[in-house]
XYZ file of C-alpha atoms in Angstrom:
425
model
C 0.000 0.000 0.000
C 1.862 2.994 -1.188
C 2.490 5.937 1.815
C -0.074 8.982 1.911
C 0.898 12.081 0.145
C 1.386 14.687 2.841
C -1.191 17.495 2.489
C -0.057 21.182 2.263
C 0.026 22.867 5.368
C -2.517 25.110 6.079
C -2.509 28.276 7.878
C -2.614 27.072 11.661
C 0.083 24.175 10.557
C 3.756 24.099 10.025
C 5.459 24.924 7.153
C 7.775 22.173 5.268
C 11.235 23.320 4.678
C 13.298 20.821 5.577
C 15.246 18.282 3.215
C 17.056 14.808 3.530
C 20.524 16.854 4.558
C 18.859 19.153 6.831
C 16.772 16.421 8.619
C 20.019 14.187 8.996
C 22.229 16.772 10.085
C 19.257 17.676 13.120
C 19.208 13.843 14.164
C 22.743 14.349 14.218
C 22.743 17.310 15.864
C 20.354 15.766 18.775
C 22.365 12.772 19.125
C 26.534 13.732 18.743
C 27.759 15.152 22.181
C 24.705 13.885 24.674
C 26.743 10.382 25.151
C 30.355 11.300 24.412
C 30.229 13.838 26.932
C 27.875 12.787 29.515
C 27.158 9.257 29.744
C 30.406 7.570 29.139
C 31.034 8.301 32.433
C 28.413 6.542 34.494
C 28.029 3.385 31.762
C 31.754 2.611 32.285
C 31.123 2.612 35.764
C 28.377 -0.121 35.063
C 29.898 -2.291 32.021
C 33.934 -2.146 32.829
C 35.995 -2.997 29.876
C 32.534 -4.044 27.893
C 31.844 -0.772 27.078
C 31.759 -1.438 23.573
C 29.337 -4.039 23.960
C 27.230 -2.349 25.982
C 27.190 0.127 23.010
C 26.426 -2.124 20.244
C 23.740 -3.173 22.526
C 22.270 -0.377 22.656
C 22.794 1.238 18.779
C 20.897 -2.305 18.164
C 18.424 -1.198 20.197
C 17.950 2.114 18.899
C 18.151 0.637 15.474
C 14.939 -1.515 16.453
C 13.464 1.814 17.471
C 14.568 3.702 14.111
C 12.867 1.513 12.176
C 9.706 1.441 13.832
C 9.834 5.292 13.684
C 10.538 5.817 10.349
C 8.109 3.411 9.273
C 5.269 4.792 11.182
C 6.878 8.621 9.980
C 6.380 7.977 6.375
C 2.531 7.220 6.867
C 1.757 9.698 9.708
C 4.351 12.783 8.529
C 2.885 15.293 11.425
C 4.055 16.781 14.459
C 4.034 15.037 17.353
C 6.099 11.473 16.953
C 4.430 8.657 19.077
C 2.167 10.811 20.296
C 0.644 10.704 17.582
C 0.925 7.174 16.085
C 0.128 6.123 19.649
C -3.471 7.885 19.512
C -4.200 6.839 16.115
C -2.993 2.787 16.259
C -3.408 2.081 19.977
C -5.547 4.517 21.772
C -5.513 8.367 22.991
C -4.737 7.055 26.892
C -1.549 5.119 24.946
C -0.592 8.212 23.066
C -0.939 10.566 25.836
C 1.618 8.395 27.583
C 4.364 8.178 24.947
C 4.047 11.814 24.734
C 3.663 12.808 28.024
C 7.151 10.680 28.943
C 9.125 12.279 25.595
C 8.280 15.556 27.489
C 9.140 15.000 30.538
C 12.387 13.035 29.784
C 13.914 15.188 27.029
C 13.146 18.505 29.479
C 15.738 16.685 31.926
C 17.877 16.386 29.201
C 17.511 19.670 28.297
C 18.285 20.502 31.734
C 21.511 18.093 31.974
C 22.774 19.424 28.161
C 22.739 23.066 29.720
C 24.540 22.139 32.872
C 26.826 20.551 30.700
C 27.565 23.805 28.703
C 27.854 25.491 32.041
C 30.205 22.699 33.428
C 32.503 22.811 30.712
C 32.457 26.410 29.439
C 32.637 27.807 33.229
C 32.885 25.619 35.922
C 32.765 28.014 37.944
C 29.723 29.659 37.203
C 27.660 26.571 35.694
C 24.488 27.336 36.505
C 24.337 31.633 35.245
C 26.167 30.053 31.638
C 23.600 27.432 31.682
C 20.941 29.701 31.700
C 22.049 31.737 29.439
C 22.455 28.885 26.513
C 18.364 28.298 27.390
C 17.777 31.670 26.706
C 20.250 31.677 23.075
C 18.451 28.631 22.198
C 15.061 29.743 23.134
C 15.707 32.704 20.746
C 16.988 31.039 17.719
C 14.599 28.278 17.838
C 11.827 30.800 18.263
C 12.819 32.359 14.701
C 12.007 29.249 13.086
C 12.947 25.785 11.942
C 15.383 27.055 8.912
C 17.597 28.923 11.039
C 17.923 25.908 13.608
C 19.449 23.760 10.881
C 21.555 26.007 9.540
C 23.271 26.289 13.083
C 22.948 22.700 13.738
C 25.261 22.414 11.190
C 27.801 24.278 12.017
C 27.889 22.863 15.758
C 28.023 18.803 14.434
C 31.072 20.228 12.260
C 32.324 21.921 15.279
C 31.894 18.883 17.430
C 33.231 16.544 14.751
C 36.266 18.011 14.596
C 36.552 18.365 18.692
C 35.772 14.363 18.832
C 38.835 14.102 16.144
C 41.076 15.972 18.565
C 40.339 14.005 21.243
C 40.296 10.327 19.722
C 43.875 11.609 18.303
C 44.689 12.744 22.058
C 43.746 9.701 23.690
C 45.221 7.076 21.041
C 48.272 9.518 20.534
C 49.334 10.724 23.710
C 51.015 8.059 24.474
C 49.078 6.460 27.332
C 46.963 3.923 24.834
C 47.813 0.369 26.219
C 45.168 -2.631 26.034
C 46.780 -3.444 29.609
C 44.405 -0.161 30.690
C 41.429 -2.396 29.808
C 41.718 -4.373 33.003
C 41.335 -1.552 35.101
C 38.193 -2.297 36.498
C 37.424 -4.351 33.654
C 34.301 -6.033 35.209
C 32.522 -3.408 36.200
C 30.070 -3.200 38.856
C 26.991 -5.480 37.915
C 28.389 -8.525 35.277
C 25.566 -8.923 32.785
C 23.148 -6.869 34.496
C 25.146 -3.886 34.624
C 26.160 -4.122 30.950
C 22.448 -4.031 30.686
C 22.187 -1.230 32.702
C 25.590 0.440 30.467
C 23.705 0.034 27.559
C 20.466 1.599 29.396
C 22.484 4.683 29.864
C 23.833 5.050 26.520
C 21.200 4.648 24.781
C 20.323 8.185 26.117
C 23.122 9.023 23.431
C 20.938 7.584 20.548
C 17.868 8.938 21.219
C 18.244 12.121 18.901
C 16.724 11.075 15.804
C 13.258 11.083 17.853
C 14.068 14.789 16.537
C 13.517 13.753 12.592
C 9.944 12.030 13.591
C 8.708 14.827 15.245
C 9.459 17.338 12.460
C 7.259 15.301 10.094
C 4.967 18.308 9.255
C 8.092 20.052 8.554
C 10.071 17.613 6.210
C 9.720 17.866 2.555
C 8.550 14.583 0.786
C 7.965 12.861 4.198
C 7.544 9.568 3.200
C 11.113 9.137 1.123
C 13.558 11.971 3.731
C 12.413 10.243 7.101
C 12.879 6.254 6.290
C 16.639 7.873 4.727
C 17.824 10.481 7.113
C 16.682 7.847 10.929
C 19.494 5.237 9.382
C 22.140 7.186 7.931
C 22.160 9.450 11.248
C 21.877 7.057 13.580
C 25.008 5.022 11.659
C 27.140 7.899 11.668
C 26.444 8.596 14.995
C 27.366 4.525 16.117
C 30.634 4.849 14.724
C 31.549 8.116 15.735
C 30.775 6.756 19.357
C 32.571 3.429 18.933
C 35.500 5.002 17.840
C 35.841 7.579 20.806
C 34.955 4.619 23.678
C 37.785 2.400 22.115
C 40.050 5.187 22.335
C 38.835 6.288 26.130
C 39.268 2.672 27.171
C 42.960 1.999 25.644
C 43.808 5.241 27.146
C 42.980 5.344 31.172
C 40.779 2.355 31.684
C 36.940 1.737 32.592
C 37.591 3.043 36.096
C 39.042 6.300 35.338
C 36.086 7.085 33.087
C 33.591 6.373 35.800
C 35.314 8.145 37.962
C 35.220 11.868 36.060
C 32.911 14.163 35.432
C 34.663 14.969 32.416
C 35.667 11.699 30.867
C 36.857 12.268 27.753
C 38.994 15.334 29.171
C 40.737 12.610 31.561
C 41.689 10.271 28.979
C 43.161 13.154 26.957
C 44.783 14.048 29.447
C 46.815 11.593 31.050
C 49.192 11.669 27.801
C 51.718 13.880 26.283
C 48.818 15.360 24.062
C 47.076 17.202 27.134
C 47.489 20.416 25.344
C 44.670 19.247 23.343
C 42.254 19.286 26.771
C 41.326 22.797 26.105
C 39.753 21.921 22.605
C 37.979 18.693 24.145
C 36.175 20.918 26.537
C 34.988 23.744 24.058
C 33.958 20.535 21.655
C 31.945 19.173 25.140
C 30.327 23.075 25.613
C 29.697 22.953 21.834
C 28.105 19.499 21.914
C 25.928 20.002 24.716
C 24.988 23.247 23.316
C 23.920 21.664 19.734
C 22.083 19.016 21.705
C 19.716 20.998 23.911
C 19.380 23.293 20.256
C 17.417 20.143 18.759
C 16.051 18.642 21.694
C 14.164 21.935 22.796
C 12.725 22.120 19.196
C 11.552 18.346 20.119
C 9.743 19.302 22.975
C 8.116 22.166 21.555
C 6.276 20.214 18.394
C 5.686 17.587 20.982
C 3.751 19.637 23.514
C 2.325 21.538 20.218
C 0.853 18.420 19.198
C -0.709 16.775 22.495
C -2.605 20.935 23.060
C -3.721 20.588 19.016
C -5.875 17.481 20.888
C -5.844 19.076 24.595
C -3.928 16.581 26.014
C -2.249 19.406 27.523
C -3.370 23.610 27.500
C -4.983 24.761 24.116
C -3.139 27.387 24.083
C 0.756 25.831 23.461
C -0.853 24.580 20.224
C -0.546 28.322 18.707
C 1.671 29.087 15.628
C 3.236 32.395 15.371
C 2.049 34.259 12.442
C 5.416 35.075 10.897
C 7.956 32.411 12.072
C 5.566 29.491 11.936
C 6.454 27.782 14.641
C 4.826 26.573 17.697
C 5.882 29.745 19.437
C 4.150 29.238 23.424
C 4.982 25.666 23.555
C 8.774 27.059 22.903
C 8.345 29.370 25.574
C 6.664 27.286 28.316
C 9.705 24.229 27.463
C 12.351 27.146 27.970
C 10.517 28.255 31.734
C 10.269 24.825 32.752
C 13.876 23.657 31.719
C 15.545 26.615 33.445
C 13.517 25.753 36.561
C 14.994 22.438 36.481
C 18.575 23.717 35.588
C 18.559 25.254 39.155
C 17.946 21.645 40.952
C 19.267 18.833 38.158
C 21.908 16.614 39.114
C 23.472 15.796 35.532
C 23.868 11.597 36.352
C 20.531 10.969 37.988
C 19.145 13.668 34.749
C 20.506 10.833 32.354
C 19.148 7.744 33.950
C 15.319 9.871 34.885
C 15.393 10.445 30.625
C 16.537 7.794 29.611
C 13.519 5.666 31.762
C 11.162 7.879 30.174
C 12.315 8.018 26.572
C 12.447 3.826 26.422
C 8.721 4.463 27.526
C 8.112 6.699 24.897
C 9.939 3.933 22.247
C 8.167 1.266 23.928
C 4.680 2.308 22.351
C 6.510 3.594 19.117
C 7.233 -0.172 18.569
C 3.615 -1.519 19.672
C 2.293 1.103 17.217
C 4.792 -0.050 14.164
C 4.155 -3.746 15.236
C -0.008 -3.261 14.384
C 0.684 -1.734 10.754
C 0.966 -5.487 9.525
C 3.240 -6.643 6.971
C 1.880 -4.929 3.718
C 3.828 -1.698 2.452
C 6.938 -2.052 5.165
C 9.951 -1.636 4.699
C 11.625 -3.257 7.238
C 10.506 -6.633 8.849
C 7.873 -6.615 11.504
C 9.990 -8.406 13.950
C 11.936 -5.523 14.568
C 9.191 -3.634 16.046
C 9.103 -6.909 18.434
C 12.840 -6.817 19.739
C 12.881 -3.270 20.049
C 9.912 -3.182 22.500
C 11.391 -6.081 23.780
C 14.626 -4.298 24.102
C 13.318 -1.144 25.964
C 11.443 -2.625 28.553
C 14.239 -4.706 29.153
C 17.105 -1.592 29.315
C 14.639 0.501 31.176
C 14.132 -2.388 33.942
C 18.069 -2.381 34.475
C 18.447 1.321 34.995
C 19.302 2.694 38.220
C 16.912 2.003 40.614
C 16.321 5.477 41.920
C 15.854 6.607 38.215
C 13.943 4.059 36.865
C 11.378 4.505 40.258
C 11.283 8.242 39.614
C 10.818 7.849 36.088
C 7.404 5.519 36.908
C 6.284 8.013 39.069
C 6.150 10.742 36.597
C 4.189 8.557 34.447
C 1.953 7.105 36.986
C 1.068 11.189 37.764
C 0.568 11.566 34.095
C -1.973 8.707 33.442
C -3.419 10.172 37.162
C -3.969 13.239 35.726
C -5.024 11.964 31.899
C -7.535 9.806 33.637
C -9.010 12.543 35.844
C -9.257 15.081 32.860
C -11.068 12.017 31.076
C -13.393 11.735 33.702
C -14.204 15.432 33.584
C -14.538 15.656 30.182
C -16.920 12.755 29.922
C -19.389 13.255 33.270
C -22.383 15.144 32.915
């Protein structure tokens, strides 16, 4: 059955500007940085010297959940993600949920890629510089759509060429032996933690969530998304593979989980440490590209769930010039500088990523009931990856993973009382 031809947009709808380049380089630009730079760290802690498996793991994984969201993309090119394919293949209650915990998990990473910027750019004032990157980003993403590629960009070059220096400092410097790899090699949890590694990564990967939820902004929907998921997601696994090698030749599993700055340890502890300065701009830069696309996210999200007031009507306004979703920009900037001022960046990453294997969770129910006619990948992919989330979320952290429930448990509260309201007479 051949795709649906994405209508025009009308006036009260987004406008489609977007190409296969610009939609790849976004999914890049949500997904380069976020891992690298925060949850090497805290993985390495859990997985030891199977790092790297931890991270194929996971990039198989995420492709499960690519799949699933390109396929369901190309026939349901709106705003919204699994929000929407939620409401329309499950039911409204189901859809409410997936979007409801994309919210709420990508405004704590919001939250932990300013802190980041702050961390690395001025660690001595984190918090003022990490408010002030919410309000750049609140600006430029306010202006429209356009303008956020343009500088996404120019940050994954930027960052590309900082994750260069470093994988040359780390593998260069000197300090590169395979004996490093036995320093804490196993980890804290055997098996379960390099579930529980892979968990945490996987909070790397889930950036091209950013390319579904432009669909009402994509040109030719149903041939850019099913492209630009894959070839993003790809460039992004060996990018990442590449830098975790190098981390782990150079200091060792331990070292990593012992740093707030991992990558900046590695380089280092080697002749090449001059290079430290450039891996900490590249982390700033990262982080700042990051919450750039991941705001943007959140916006069209929240946008999409008011359209059907699932949450306040009025976040589903469009600004008259920029055409863009301009209130639900400005209510995700308030609520992710409130969080800025309490967010611990470690339990941030565990709390999204909890939320966001929710949120794939019903993105692969809703790609398993589209059936086998007119797919384009196999159906049993939609079955391992919601067979692969539930299993990474249950191996998270067990503060995160019990906070992460409890959001959603006052979410389907809440959706459930609102139901009620609306329905008694």
């Amino acid at each position: 059955m051949p795709a649906p031809v994405a209508p025009e947009p009308g006036p009260g709808r987004l406008a489609r500007r977007l190409g296969t380049g610009d939609a790849v380089v976004l999914g890049l630009g949500s997904m380069l940085g976020a891992g690298v730079f925060a949850a090497v760290g805290p993985a390495a802690g859990a997985a030891g010297a199977w790092l790297p498996a931890a991270l194929l793991l996971a990039g198989l994984v995420a492709y499960c959940n690519a799949t699933s969201s390109a396929e369901l993309a190309a026939r349901y090119p709106e705003s919204g993600g699994t929000y929407a394919y939620g409401r329309r293949l499950l039911s409204p209650f189901w859809g409410f949920l997936a979007g409801w915990a994309f919210v709420a998990g990508k405004l704590a990473s919001c939250a932990a890629m300013a802190l980041t910027v702050g961390s690395y750019a001025a660690p001595g004032a984190a918090r003022p510089v990490a408010l002030a990157a919410v309000a750049a980003v609140t600006a430029l993403n306010y202006r429209g759509v356009a303008k956020t590629a343009l500088a996404t960009r120019i940050v994954v070059a930027l960052v590309l060429a900082a994750l260069a220096a470093a994988v040359a400092g780390m593998l260069l410097g000197g300090q590169a032996s395979a004996a490093n790899l036995g320093r804490g090699a196993g980890g804290t949890g055997g098996p379960f933690g390099l579930l529980q590694a892979a968990g945490l990564l996987f909070f790397a990967f889930a950036g091209y969530a950013r390319v579904a939820t432009l669909g009402e902004e994509v040109v030719d929907p149903a041939r850019t998304i099913p492209r630009a998921i894959p070839l993003a997601l790809g460039i992004v696994l060996a990018t990442y593979a590449a830098v975790c090698v190098a981390a782990l030749l150079a200091v060792g599993p331990a070292a990593l989980a012992a740093s707030r700055a991992p990558l900046a340890t590695a380089v280092a502890a080697g002749r090449l440490d001059g290079l430290v300065p450039a891996v900490r701009a590249g982390a700033a830069v990262a982080s700042l590209g990051v919450l750039l696309s991941l705001e943007a996210g959140v916006s069209r999200t929240a946008f999409a769930m008011a359209a059907n007031r699932d949450l306040p009507g009025g976040l589903a306004a469009v600004h008259p010039r920029f055409r863009v979703p301009h209130r639900a920009e400005l209510a995700a900037a308030l609520l992710v500088a409130a969080a800025v001022a309490v967010a611990d960046l470690r339990r941030a990453i565990g709390f999204s990523a909890t939320l966001v294997l929710v949120y794939y969770a019903v993105a692969n129910a809703s790609a398993w009931t589209l059936g086998r006619a007119g797919r384009r990948w196999p159906r049993w992919l939609a079955a391992a990856g919601l067979a692969g989330c539930l299993a990474l979320a249950a191996s998270l952290p067990a503060a995160d993973l019990l906070a992460g429930l409890a959001v959603l448990a006052a979410g389907a509260l809440g959706y459930g009382a609102a139901s009620y309201a609306r329905h008694s007479p």
